[in-house]
Amino acid sequence: MDLTFNERELAFRDELRGWLAENQLAPEPLEGDEDEHYSWRRDFQRRLADGGWAAVHWPVQYGGRGATLTESAIFFEELARAGAPLPANVLGLLLAGPTIMTWGTSEQKERYLHPILTAEEIWCQGFSEPDAGSDLASLKTRAVRDGDEWVITGQKVWTSGAQYSKWCMLVARTDADVPKHKGLTYFLMDMEQDGVAVVPLRQITGSPEFNELFIDGARVPEANVLGGEGNGWKVALTTLMNERAGLAFFLQVRLRQMLDRLVAEAAVQGKLEDAVVADRLGELHLRAEILRLTAYRGLTSVEKYGQPGPEGSLTKWLWSETNQQLAQFAADLLGPSALRAGDRWAYELLRARGNTIEGGTTEVLKNIIAERVLGLPKAR
Ligand SMILES: Cc1cc2nc3c(=O)[nH]c(=O)nc-3n(C[C@H](O)[C@H](O)[C@H](O)COP(=O)(O)OP(=O)(O)OC[C@H]3O[C@@H](n4cnc5c(N)ncnc54)[C@H](O)[C@@H]3O)c2cc1C
């Protein structure tokens, strides 16, 4: 991939820089609670949407800018330069939107895409269950047809952002008599109904970022099946591929922001001259650059094949380990001040523990890379 920008890309970058300079962010609420931080990100997404910047990679007809992959990369990097947060509806923008664009009917695209852009309707991902995580296809949540509706019963777990969500990308079993991958259907489930209870799960950080979902007779109209009955596995794979490739791109940018912040704090404390500190920061810088270039390479795969490839698993693995190392080094470097309750670094250190589990565990990603990138024999 050619990493030099052409004139059109430079013009895109300058327009965005101009917009970001004119639309200064409110300061990040560092001491506030999760809800306050979330509304800060939601406000930011609304402003992006007003300026036509919420989803530059979406086609123009759906409210995006039809940006090329390089322009999308420029977009994320410029957000990082400006110290901007991830937009609040990140699962809608990166997962639900692209999945609906790939599999949705024209009515579904018309109905769901616009409110994703404006953060008016937040989305969550109802895939994992207490007995189905890595082996997603063994999920037990059942959907039974009742006239032109489906009645859903079961339990989901680790559902991030469900407390803010209007819609859920839900995978449920519609046929128990066929092989497990074939009996699944993908639903767009309205969270605002009596049959859905959201119970917060408090993480080690103290914040309930994810939840249990108890679904007891929730109703979903036939019109909200995405991709057709029995096709849920294929539709879910579209979501998962977008999750690994798209989120990795977002997250490598965020990792760069954190590393820059750590270097600045080390400089304030006069620690940059310390050879051990310089060595560790240098290594983190190197990993962040490898991650950035690998994420660009992942974009090339989208360019060639029209959808993210298994290489996204590599960026997700590299990002999660580097992020954990960075958060740990920040605590080593800054000492007890980085461990105070409420401190942003303490949050990063604790939150990073889940990085090697969420969005596919490291072991599962290694299997995918071994089999589908390196072509090694299958583990099972
Ligand atoms: C912060 C966070 C946010 C999350 N958000 C969401 C969300 O919004 N929506 C959602 O649906 N889910 C979400 N998840 C759930 C996440 O997708 C699962 O935790 C993950 O897929 C692993 O599933 P599991 O927890 O059931 O572990 P298991 O699949 O039971 O795995 C247990 C252990 O066995 C290993 N293992 C499993 N299979 C294999 C194999 N084939 N080869 C080698 N080792 C293996 C795993 O690596 C792991 O170490 C989130 C998780 C976290 C931590």
GROMACS .gro file of C-alpha atoms and ligand atoms in nm:
model
  433
    1MET     CA    1   0.000   0.000   0.000
    2ASP     CA    2   0.130   0.347  -0.093
    3LEU     CA    3   0.134   0.561   0.221
    4THR     CA    4   0.202   0.896   0.052
    5PHE     CA    5  -0.111   1.107   0.025
    6ASN     CA    6  -0.232   1.239  -0.310
    7GLU     CA    7  -0.388   1.582  -0.362
    8ARG     CA    8  -0.741   1.466  -0.298
    9GLU     CA    9  -0.634   1.301   0.029
   10LEU     CA   10  -0.444   1.610   0.139
   11ALA     CA   11  -0.752   1.823   0.067
   12PHE     CA   12  -0.966   1.580   0.271
   13ARG     CA   13  -0.719   1.600   0.560
   14ASP     CA   14  -0.707   1.981   0.553
   15GLU     CA   15  -1.086   2.012   0.544
   16LEU     CA   16  -1.113   1.781   0.845
   17ARG     CA   17  -0.838   1.963   1.035
   18GLY     CA   18  -1.021   2.290   0.968
   19TRP     CA   19  -1.348   2.144   1.098
   20LEU     CA   20  -1.185   2.002   1.410
   21ALA     CA   21  -1.014   2.335   1.480
   22GLU     CA   22  -1.347   2.518   1.455
   23ASN     CA   23  -1.534   2.258   1.659
   24GLN     CA   24  -1.323   2.236   1.971
   25LEU     CA   25  -1.422   1.957   2.207
   26ALA     CA   26  -1.547   2.019   2.558
   27PRO     CA   27  -1.277   1.899   2.801
   28GLU     CA   28  -1.293   1.524   2.876
   29PRO     CA   29  -1.472   1.468   3.211
   30LEU     CA   30  -1.186   1.275   3.373
   31GLU     CA   31  -1.325   1.261   3.725
   32GLY     CA   32  -1.691   1.202   3.643
   33ASP     CA   33  -1.876   0.870   3.626
   34GLU     CA   34  -1.932   0.643   3.328
   35ASP     CA   35  -2.260   0.812   3.228
   36GLU     CA   36  -2.098   1.154   3.217
   37HIS     CA   37  -1.816   1.024   3.001
   38TYR     CA   38  -2.065   0.853   2.773
   39SER     CA   39  -2.269   1.170   2.721
   40TRP     CA   40  -1.949   1.358   2.636
   41ARG     CA   41  -1.883   1.100   2.361
   42ARG     CA   42  -2.247   1.113   2.247
   43ASP     CA   43  -2.237   1.493   2.214
   44PHE     CA   44  -1.919   1.463   2.015
   45GLN     CA   45  -2.079   1.213   1.777
   46ARG     CA   46  -2.380   1.443   1.727
   47ARG     CA   47  -2.147   1.724   1.628
   48LEU     CA   48  -1.957   1.497   1.391
   49ALA     CA   49  -2.290   1.397   1.233
   50ASP     CA   50  -2.397   1.762   1.195
   51GLY     CA   51  -2.072   1.830   1.011
   52GLY     CA   52  -2.114   1.517   0.794
   53TRP     CA   53  -1.814   1.345   0.957
   54ALA     CA   54  -1.974   1.070   1.167
   55ALA     CA   55  -1.904   0.782   0.926
   56VAL     CA   56  -1.677   0.894   0.648
   57HIS     CA   57  -1.635   0.533   0.526
   58TRP     CA   58  -2.011   0.487   0.470
   59PRO     CA   59  -2.144   0.545   0.117
   60VAL     CA   60  -2.282   0.893   0.045
   61GLN     CA   61  -2.633   0.752  -0.005
   62TYR     CA   62  -2.638   0.641   0.362
   63GLY     CA   63  -2.505   0.970   0.501
   64GLY     CA   64  -2.133   0.894   0.481
   65ARG     CA   65  -1.876   1.058   0.255
   66GLY     CA   66  -1.789   0.754   0.047
   67ALA     CA   67  -1.434   0.802   0.172
   68THR     CA   68  -1.163   0.580   0.032
   69LEU     CA   69  -0.981   0.354   0.276
   70THR     CA   70  -0.687   0.590   0.293
   71GLU     CA   71  -0.922   0.880   0.369
   72SER     CA   72  -1.083   0.672   0.645
   73ALA     CA   73  -0.739   0.609   0.789
   74ILE     CA   74  -0.663   0.982   0.772
   75PHE     CA   75  -0.992   1.047   0.952
   76PHE     CA   76  -0.902   0.825   1.249
   77GLU     CA   77  -0.551   0.964   1.271
   78GLU     CA   78  -0.673   1.323   1.267
   79LEU     CA   79  -0.923   1.245   1.543
   80ALA     CA   80  -0.632   1.113   1.748
   81ARG     CA   81  -0.424   1.425   1.678
   82ALA     CA   82  -0.715   1.637   1.802
   83GLY     CA   83  -0.747   1.426   2.121
   84ALA     CA   84  -1.104   1.331   2.026
   85PRO     CA   85  -1.279   1.027   2.180
   86LEU     CA   86  -1.433   0.727   2.007
   87PRO     CA   87  -1.786   0.823   1.899
   88ALA     CA   88  -2.045   0.691   2.147
   89ASN     CA   89  -2.226   0.468   1.898
   90VAL     CA   90  -1.910   0.285   1.802
   91LEU     CA   91  -2.081  -0.055   1.771
   92GLY     CA   92  -2.350   0.100   1.552
   93LEU     CA   93  -2.102   0.277   1.326
   94LEU     CA   94  -1.852  -0.004   1.288
   95LEU     CA   95  -2.060  -0.321   1.334
   96ALA     CA   96  -2.437  -0.277   1.294
   97GLY     CA   97  -2.419  -0.021   1.010
   98PRO     CA   98  -2.188  -0.223   0.782
   99THR     CA   99  -2.378  -0.547   0.860
  100ILE     CA  100  -2.711  -0.383   0.770
  101MET     CA  101  -2.557  -0.239   0.453
  102THR     CA  102  -2.437  -0.587   0.352
  103TRP     CA  103  -2.745  -0.791   0.442
  104GLY     CA  104  -3.034  -0.548   0.494
  105THR     CA  105  -3.340  -0.491   0.276
  106SER     CA  106  -3.387  -0.139   0.141
  107GLU     CA  107  -3.651  -0.077   0.411
  108GLN     CA  108  -3.405  -0.183   0.683
  109LYS     CA  109  -3.131   0.042   0.545
  110GLU     CA  110  -3.376   0.331   0.522
  111ARG     CA  111  -3.500   0.277   0.879
  112TYR     CA  112  -3.182   0.202   1.078
  113LEU     CA  113  -2.877   0.367   0.925
  114HIS     CA  114  -2.948   0.736   0.979
  115PRO     CA  115  -3.014   0.721   1.357
  116ILE     CA  116  -2.687   0.525   1.395
  117LEU     CA  117  -2.497   0.818   1.244
  118THR     CA  118  -2.655   1.077   1.468
  119ALA     CA  119  -2.620   0.864   1.786
  120GLU     CA  120  -2.996   0.899   1.825
  121GLU     CA  121  -3.026   0.520   1.847
  122ILE     CA  122  -2.740   0.335   2.015
  123TRP     CA  123  -2.667  -0.031   1.931
  124CYS     CA  124  -2.533  -0.322   2.132
  125GLN     CA  125  -2.415  -0.669   2.032
  126GLY     CA  126  -2.607  -0.963   2.182
  127PHE     CA  127  -2.387  -1.255   2.079
  128SER     CA  128  -2.216  -1.406   2.387
  129GLU     CA  129  -2.404  -1.623   2.636
  130PRO     CA  130  -2.302  -1.786   2.966
  131ASP     CA  131  -2.219  -2.109   2.775
  132ALA     CA  132  -2.132  -1.967   2.435
  133GLY     CA  133  -1.843  -1.725   2.389
  134SER     CA  134  -1.560  -1.839   2.163
  135ASP     CA  135  -1.787  -2.118   2.042
  136LEU     CA  136  -2.062  -1.875   1.949
  137ALA     CA  137  -2.251  -2.124   1.732
  138SER     CA  138  -2.344  -2.328   2.040
  139LEU     CA  139  -2.568  -2.048   2.171
  140LYS     CA  140  -2.901  -2.147   2.325
  141THR     CA  141  -3.123  -1.836   2.310
  142ARG     CA  142  -3.435  -1.954   2.123
  143ALA     CA  143  -3.657  -1.772   1.877
  144VAL     CA  144  -3.996  -1.926   1.795
  145ARG     CA  145  -4.221  -1.797   1.521
  146ASP     CA  146  -4.566  -1.669   1.626
  147GLY     CA  147  -4.757  -1.536   1.325
  148ASP     CA  148  -4.551  -1.258   1.175
  149GLU     CA  149  -4.347  -1.216   1.490
  150TRP     CA  150  -4.068  -1.408   1.664
  151VAL     CA  151  -4.074  -1.473   2.038
  152ILE     CA  152  -3.728  -1.476   2.195
  153THR     CA  153  -3.623  -1.638   2.521
  154GLY     CA  154  -3.275  -1.679   2.665
  155GLN     CA  155  -2.982  -1.503   2.823
  156LYS     CA  156  -2.698  -1.296   2.681
  157VAL     CA  157  -2.396  -1.178   2.877
  158TRP     CA  158  -2.112  -0.921   2.857
  159THR     CA  159  -2.336  -0.698   2.644
  160SER     CA  160  -2.140  -0.372   2.627
  161GLY     CA  161  -2.341  -0.051   2.630
  162ALA     CA  162  -2.678  -0.232   2.658
  163GLN     CA  163  -2.780   0.025   2.920
  164TYR     CA  164  -2.771   0.299   2.655
  165SER     CA  165  -2.901   0.094   2.364
  166LYS     CA  166  -3.222   0.114   2.168
  167TRP     CA  167  -3.132  -0.182   1.942
  168CYS     CA  168  -2.950  -0.511   1.979
  169MET     CA  169  -2.778  -0.721   1.710
  170LEU     CA  170  -2.911  -1.049   1.843
  171VAL     CA  171  -2.827  -1.399   1.724
  172ALA     CA  172  -3.071  -1.671   1.832
  173ARG     CA  173  -3.144  -2.035   1.749
  174THR     CA  174  -3.445  -2.081   1.523
  175ASP     CA  175  -3.392  -2.447   1.436
  176ALA     CA  176  -3.250  -2.699   1.685
  177ASP     CA  177  -3.270  -2.993   1.439
  178VAL     CA  178  -2.998  -2.889   1.198
  179PRO     CA  179  -2.617  -2.862   1.251
  180LYS     CA  180  -2.548  -2.583   1.501
  181HIS     CA  181  -2.414  -2.323   1.253
  182LYS     CA  182  -2.720  -2.364   1.032
  183GLY     CA  183  -2.997  -2.314   1.286
  184LEU     CA  184  -2.921  -1.951   1.372
  185THR     CA  185  -3.098  -1.630   1.272
  186TYR     CA  186  -2.984  -1.269   1.316
  187PHE     CA  187  -3.243  -1.028   1.460
  188LEU     CA  188  -3.260  -0.653   1.509
  189MET     CA  189  -3.420  -0.650   1.853
  190ASP     CA  190  -3.583  -0.348   2.014
  191MET     CA  191  -3.439  -0.323   2.367
  192GLU     CA  192  -3.725  -0.105   2.489
  193GLN     CA  193  -3.981  -0.372   2.570
  194ASP     CA  194  -4.099  -0.565   2.876
  195GLY     CA  195  -3.937  -0.894   2.769
  196VAL     CA  196  -3.585  -0.749   2.790
  197ALA     CA  197  -3.413  -0.684   3.125
  198VAL     CA  198  -3.068  -0.525   3.136
  199VAL     CA  199  -2.871  -0.606   3.452
  200PRO     CA  200  -2.538  -0.423   3.490
  201LEU     CA  201  -2.218  -0.619   3.558
  202ARG     CA  202  -1.960  -0.415   3.745
  203GLN     CA  203  -1.612  -0.459   3.601
  204ILE     CA  204  -1.281  -0.453   3.791
  205THR     CA  205  -1.265  -0.081   3.698
  206GLY     CA  206  -1.576  -0.018   3.907
  207SER     CA  207  -1.779   0.077   3.598
  208PRO     CA  208  -2.067  -0.134   3.470
  209GLU     CA  209  -1.969  -0.107   3.102
  210PHE     CA  210  -2.129  -0.437   3.017
  211ASN     CA  211  -2.443  -0.620   3.124
  212GLU     CA  212  -2.643  -0.937   3.142
  213LEU     CA  213  -2.950  -0.944   2.917
  214PHE     CA  214  -3.241  -1.153   3.036
  215ILE     CA  215  -3.480  -1.207   2.746
  216ASP     CA  216  -3.816  -1.350   2.840
  217GLY     CA  217  -4.070  -1.360   2.561
  218ALA     CA  218  -3.936  -1.053   2.380
  219ARG     CA  219  -4.110  -0.992   2.047
  220VAL     CA  220  -3.937  -0.916   1.720
  221PRO     CA  221  -4.134  -0.865   1.397
  222GLU     CA  222  -4.044  -1.074   1.093
  223ALA     CA  223  -3.938  -0.748   0.924
  224ASN     CA  224  -3.648  -0.729   1.173
  225VAL     CA  225  -3.481  -1.053   1.063
  226LEU     CA  226  -3.151  -0.956   0.898
  227GLY     CA  227  -3.025  -1.171   0.610
  228GLY     CA  228  -3.302  -1.430   0.620
  229GLU     CA  229  -3.405  -1.713   0.852
  230GLY     CA  230  -3.130  -1.970   0.914
  231ASN     CA  231  -2.858  -1.737   0.778
  232GLY     CA  232  -2.753  -1.597   1.118
  233TRP     CA  233  -2.405  -1.748   1.121
  234LYS     CA  234  -2.303  -1.581   0.794
  235VAL     CA  235  -2.451  -1.248   0.900
  236ALA     CA  236  -2.277  -1.273   1.241
  237LEU     CA  237  -1.943  -1.337   1.066
  238THR     CA  238  -1.985  -1.008   0.877
  239THR     CA  239  -2.027  -0.835   1.215
  240LEU     CA  240  -1.726  -1.013   1.367
  241MET     CA  241  -1.493  -0.939   1.074
  242ASN     CA  242  -1.592  -0.572   1.088
  243GLU     CA  243  -1.541  -0.575   1.466
  244ARG     CA  244  -1.184  -0.700   1.447
  245ALA     CA  245  -1.065  -0.496   1.149
  246GLY     CA  246  -1.261  -0.175   1.216
  247LEU     CA  247  -1.216  -0.160   1.591
  248ALA     CA  248  -0.846  -0.240   1.561
  249PHE     CA  249  -0.807   0.066   1.346
  250PHE     CA  250  -0.988   0.285   1.595
  251LEU     CA  251  -0.801   0.132   1.884
  252GLN     CA  252  -0.452   0.167   1.743
  253VAL     CA  253  -0.523   0.539   1.715
  254ARG     CA  254  -0.633   0.549   2.077
  255LEU     CA  255  -0.321   0.359   2.181
  256ARG     CA  256  -0.111   0.628   2.011
  257GLN     CA  257  -0.299   0.897   2.208
  258MET     CA  258  -0.224   0.717   2.535
  259LEU     CA  259   0.141   0.667   2.448
  260ASP     CA  260   0.182   1.037   2.363
  261ARG     CA  261   0.019   1.126   2.695
  262LEU     CA  262   0.255   0.895   2.883
  263VAL     CA  263   0.562   1.040   2.711
  264ALA     CA  264   0.441   1.391   2.802
  265GLU     CA  265   0.392   1.290   3.167
  266ALA     CA  266   0.734   1.122   3.177
  267ALA     CA  267   0.886   1.445   3.038
  268VAL     CA  268   0.715   1.656   3.308
  269GLN     CA  269   0.866   1.426   3.570
  270GLY     CA  270   1.213   1.454   3.409
  271LYS     CA  271   1.227   1.079   3.343
  272LEU     CA  272   1.296   1.079   2.971
  273GLU     CA  273   1.673   1.087   3.030
  274ASP     CA  274   1.653   0.758   3.221
  275ALA     CA  275   1.785   0.490   2.982
  276VAL     CA  276   1.548   0.221   3.108
  277VAL     CA  277   1.246   0.449   3.065
  278ALA     CA  278   1.361   0.556   2.718
  279ASP     CA  279   1.411   0.193   2.622
  280ARG     CA  280   1.062   0.087   2.731
  281LEU     CA  281   0.897   0.389   2.568
  282GLY     CA  282   1.096   0.320   2.252
  283GLU     CA  283   0.972  -0.038   2.244
  284LEU     CA  284   0.611   0.074   2.292
  285HIS     CA  285   0.655   0.331   2.015
  286LEU     CA  286   0.785   0.057   1.786
  287ARG     CA  287   0.491  -0.170   1.862
  288ALA     CA  288   0.246   0.117   1.808
  289GLU     CA  289   0.401   0.186   1.466
  290ILE     CA  290   0.392  -0.183   1.367
  291LEU     CA  291   0.029  -0.188   1.472
  292ARG     CA  292  -0.049   0.122   1.266
  293LEU     CA  293   0.113  -0.019   0.954
  294THR     CA  294  -0.050  -0.359   1.001
  295ALA     CA  295  -0.387  -0.186   1.038
  296TYR     CA  296  -0.321  -0.010   0.706
  297ARG     CA  297  -0.239  -0.348   0.553
  298GLY     CA  298  -0.575  -0.474   0.683
  299LEU     CA  299  -0.740  -0.187   0.493
  300THR     CA  300  -0.569  -0.306   0.176
  301SER     CA  301  -0.738  -0.642   0.222
  302VAL     CA  302  -1.077  -0.465   0.238
  303GLU     CA  303  -0.982  -0.280  -0.080
  304LYS     CA  304  -0.897  -0.605  -0.260
  305TYR     CA  305  -1.169  -0.838  -0.137
  306GLY     CA  306  -1.448  -0.596  -0.049
  307GLN     CA  307  -1.459  -0.701   0.317
  308PRO     CA  308  -1.219  -0.735   0.609
  309GLY     CA  309  -1.003  -1.045   0.600
  310PRO     CA  310  -0.866  -1.267   0.878
  311GLU     CA  311  -0.567  -1.028   0.913
  312GLY     CA  312  -0.790  -0.818   1.140
  313SER     CA  313  -0.728  -1.088   1.401
  314LEU     CA  314  -0.357  -1.004   1.393
  315THR     CA  315  -0.415  -0.635   1.468
  316LYS     CA  316  -0.659  -0.720   1.745
  317TRP     CA  317  -0.403  -0.954   1.909
  318LEU     CA  318  -0.114  -0.707   1.875
  319TRP     CA  319  -0.325  -0.415   1.999
  320SER     CA  320  -0.452  -0.599   2.309
  321GLU     CA  321  -0.105  -0.707   2.423
  322THR     CA  322   0.053  -0.367   2.354
  323ASN     CA  323  -0.228  -0.186   2.534
  324GLN     CA  324  -0.179  -0.406   2.840
  325GLN     CA  325   0.198  -0.343   2.834
  326LEU     CA  326   0.145   0.031   2.798
  327ALA     CA  327  -0.100   0.052   3.090
  328GLN     CA  328   0.134  -0.157   3.307
  329PHE     CA  329   0.435   0.058   3.219
  330ALA     CA  330   0.239   0.376   3.298
  331ALA     CA  331   0.175   0.238   3.648
  332ASP     CA  332   0.545   0.141   3.688
  333LEU     CA  333   0.658   0.482   3.570
  334LEU     CA  334   0.414   0.711   3.746
  335GLY     CA  335   0.402   0.510   4.067
  336PRO     CA  336   0.124   0.533   4.326
  337SER     CA  337  -0.026   0.845   4.165
  338ALA     CA  338  -0.132   0.623   3.870
  339LEU     CA  339  -0.311   0.385   4.105
  340ARG     CA  340  -0.543   0.631   4.279
  341ALA     CA  341  -0.911   0.544   4.254
  342GLY     CA  342  -1.063   0.764   3.985
  343ASP     CA  343  -0.730   0.826   3.810
  344ARG     CA  344  -0.745   0.773   3.433
  345TRP     CA  345  -0.429   0.557   3.435
  346ALA     CA  346  -0.570   0.334   3.710
  347TYR     CA  347  -0.878   0.290   3.492
  348GLU     CA  348  -0.663   0.206   3.186
  349LEU     CA  349  -0.458  -0.049   3.382
  350LEU     CA  350  -0.765  -0.232   3.509
  351ARG     CA  351  -0.968  -0.202   3.189
  352ALA     CA  352  -0.681  -0.341   2.978
  353ARG     CA  353  -0.717  -0.683   3.149
  354GLY     CA  354  -1.025  -0.757   2.938
  355ASN     CA  355  -0.857  -0.660   2.608
  356THR     CA  356  -0.724  -1.011   2.545
  357ILE     CA  357  -1.076  -1.155   2.593
  358GLU     CA  358  -1.321  -0.911   2.427
  359GLY     CA  359  -1.379  -0.932   2.051
  360GLY     CA  360  -1.217  -1.279   2.037
  361THR     CA  361  -0.969  -1.417   2.291
  362THR     CA  362  -0.598  -1.422   2.206
  363GLU     CA  363  -0.599  -1.803   2.187
  364VAL     CA  364  -0.886  -1.803   1.939
  365LEU     CA  365  -0.723  -1.527   1.732
  366LYS     CA  366  -0.399  -1.727   1.721
  367ASN     CA  367  -0.595  -2.025   1.588
  368ILE     CA  368  -0.747  -1.807   1.315
  369ILE     CA  369  -0.409  -1.663   1.217
  370ALA     CA  370  -0.248  -2.008   1.215
  371GLU     CA  371  -0.519  -2.162   1.001
  372ARG     CA  372  -0.642  -1.881   0.778
  373VAL     CA  373  -0.342  -1.651   0.739
  374LEU     CA  374  -0.048  -1.894   0.766
  375GLY     CA  375  -0.235  -2.194   0.621
  376LEU     CA  376  -0.126  -2.431   0.902
  377PRO     CA  377  -0.327  -2.751   0.966
  378LYS     CA  378  -0.653  -2.710   1.157
  379ALA     CA  379  -0.633  -2.753   1.537
  380ARG     CA  380  -0.949  -2.965   1.541
  381LIG     C1  381  -1.478  -0.604   2.812
  381LIG     C2  382  -1.560  -0.705   2.736
  381LIG     C3  383  -1.665  -0.661   2.657
  381LIG     C4  384  -1.744  -0.754   2.586
  381LIG     N1  385  -1.849  -0.707   2.512
  381LIG     C5  386  -1.930  -0.796   2.447
  381LIG     C6  387  -2.046  -0.751   2.376
  381LIG     O1  388  -2.075  -0.631   2.368
  381LIG     N2  389  -2.126  -0.842   2.317
  381LIG     C7  390  -2.097  -0.977   2.321
  381LIG     O2  391  -2.172  -1.055   2.262
  381LIG     N3  392  -1.990  -1.023   2.389
  381LIG     C8  393  -1.905  -0.936   2.452
  381LIG     N4  394  -1.796  -0.982   2.523
  381LIG     C9  395  -1.777  -1.126   2.535
  381LIG    C10  396  -1.658  -1.180   2.457
  381LIG     O3  397  -1.687  -1.181   2.319
  381LIG    C11  398  -1.631  -1.322   2.512
  381LIG     O4  399  -1.590  -1.306   2.646
  381LIG    C12  400  -1.526  -1.393   2.433
  381LIG     O5  401  -1.574  -1.424   2.304
  381LIG    C13  402  -1.480  -1.523   2.503
  381LIG     O6  403  -1.589  -1.602   2.539
  381LIG     P1  404  -1.606  -1.659   2.689
  381LIG     O7  405  -1.590  -1.544   2.783
  381LIG     O8  406  -1.731  -1.738   2.692
  381LIG     O9  407  -1.480  -1.755   2.712
  381LIG     P2  408  -1.462  -1.903   2.656
  381LIG    O10  409  -1.497  -1.907   2.512
  381LIG    O11  410  -1.533  -1.996   2.747
  381LIG    O12  411  -1.307  -1.922   2.671
  381LIG    C14  412  -1.243  -1.958   2.795
  381LIG    C15  413  -1.095  -1.981   2.769
  381LIG    O13  414  -1.078  -2.090   2.675
  381LIG    C16  415  -1.000  -2.048   2.565
  381LIG     N5  416  -1.049  -2.114   2.442
  381LIG    C17  417  -1.179  -2.125   2.403
  381LIG     N6  418  -1.186  -2.189   2.285
  381LIG    C18  419  -1.059  -2.217   2.247
  381LIG    C19  420  -1.000  -2.284   2.133
  381LIG     N7  421  -1.077  -2.329   2.034
  381LIG     N8  422  -0.866  -2.294   2.130
  381LIG    C20  423  -0.787  -2.246   2.230
  381LIG     N9  424  -0.837  -2.184   2.341
  381LIG    C21  425  -0.970  -2.171   2.348
  381LIG    C22  426  -1.021  -1.898   2.557
  381LIG    O14  427  -0.914  -1.835   2.489
  381LIG    C23  428  -1.029  -1.859   2.704
  381LIG    O15  429  -0.899  -1.844   2.758
  381LIG    C24  430  -1.715  -0.892   2.593
  381LIG    C25  431  -1.608  -0.936   2.674
  381LIG    C26  432  -1.532  -0.844   2.744
  381LIG    C27  433  -1.417  -0.894   2.828
   0.00000   0.00000   0.00000
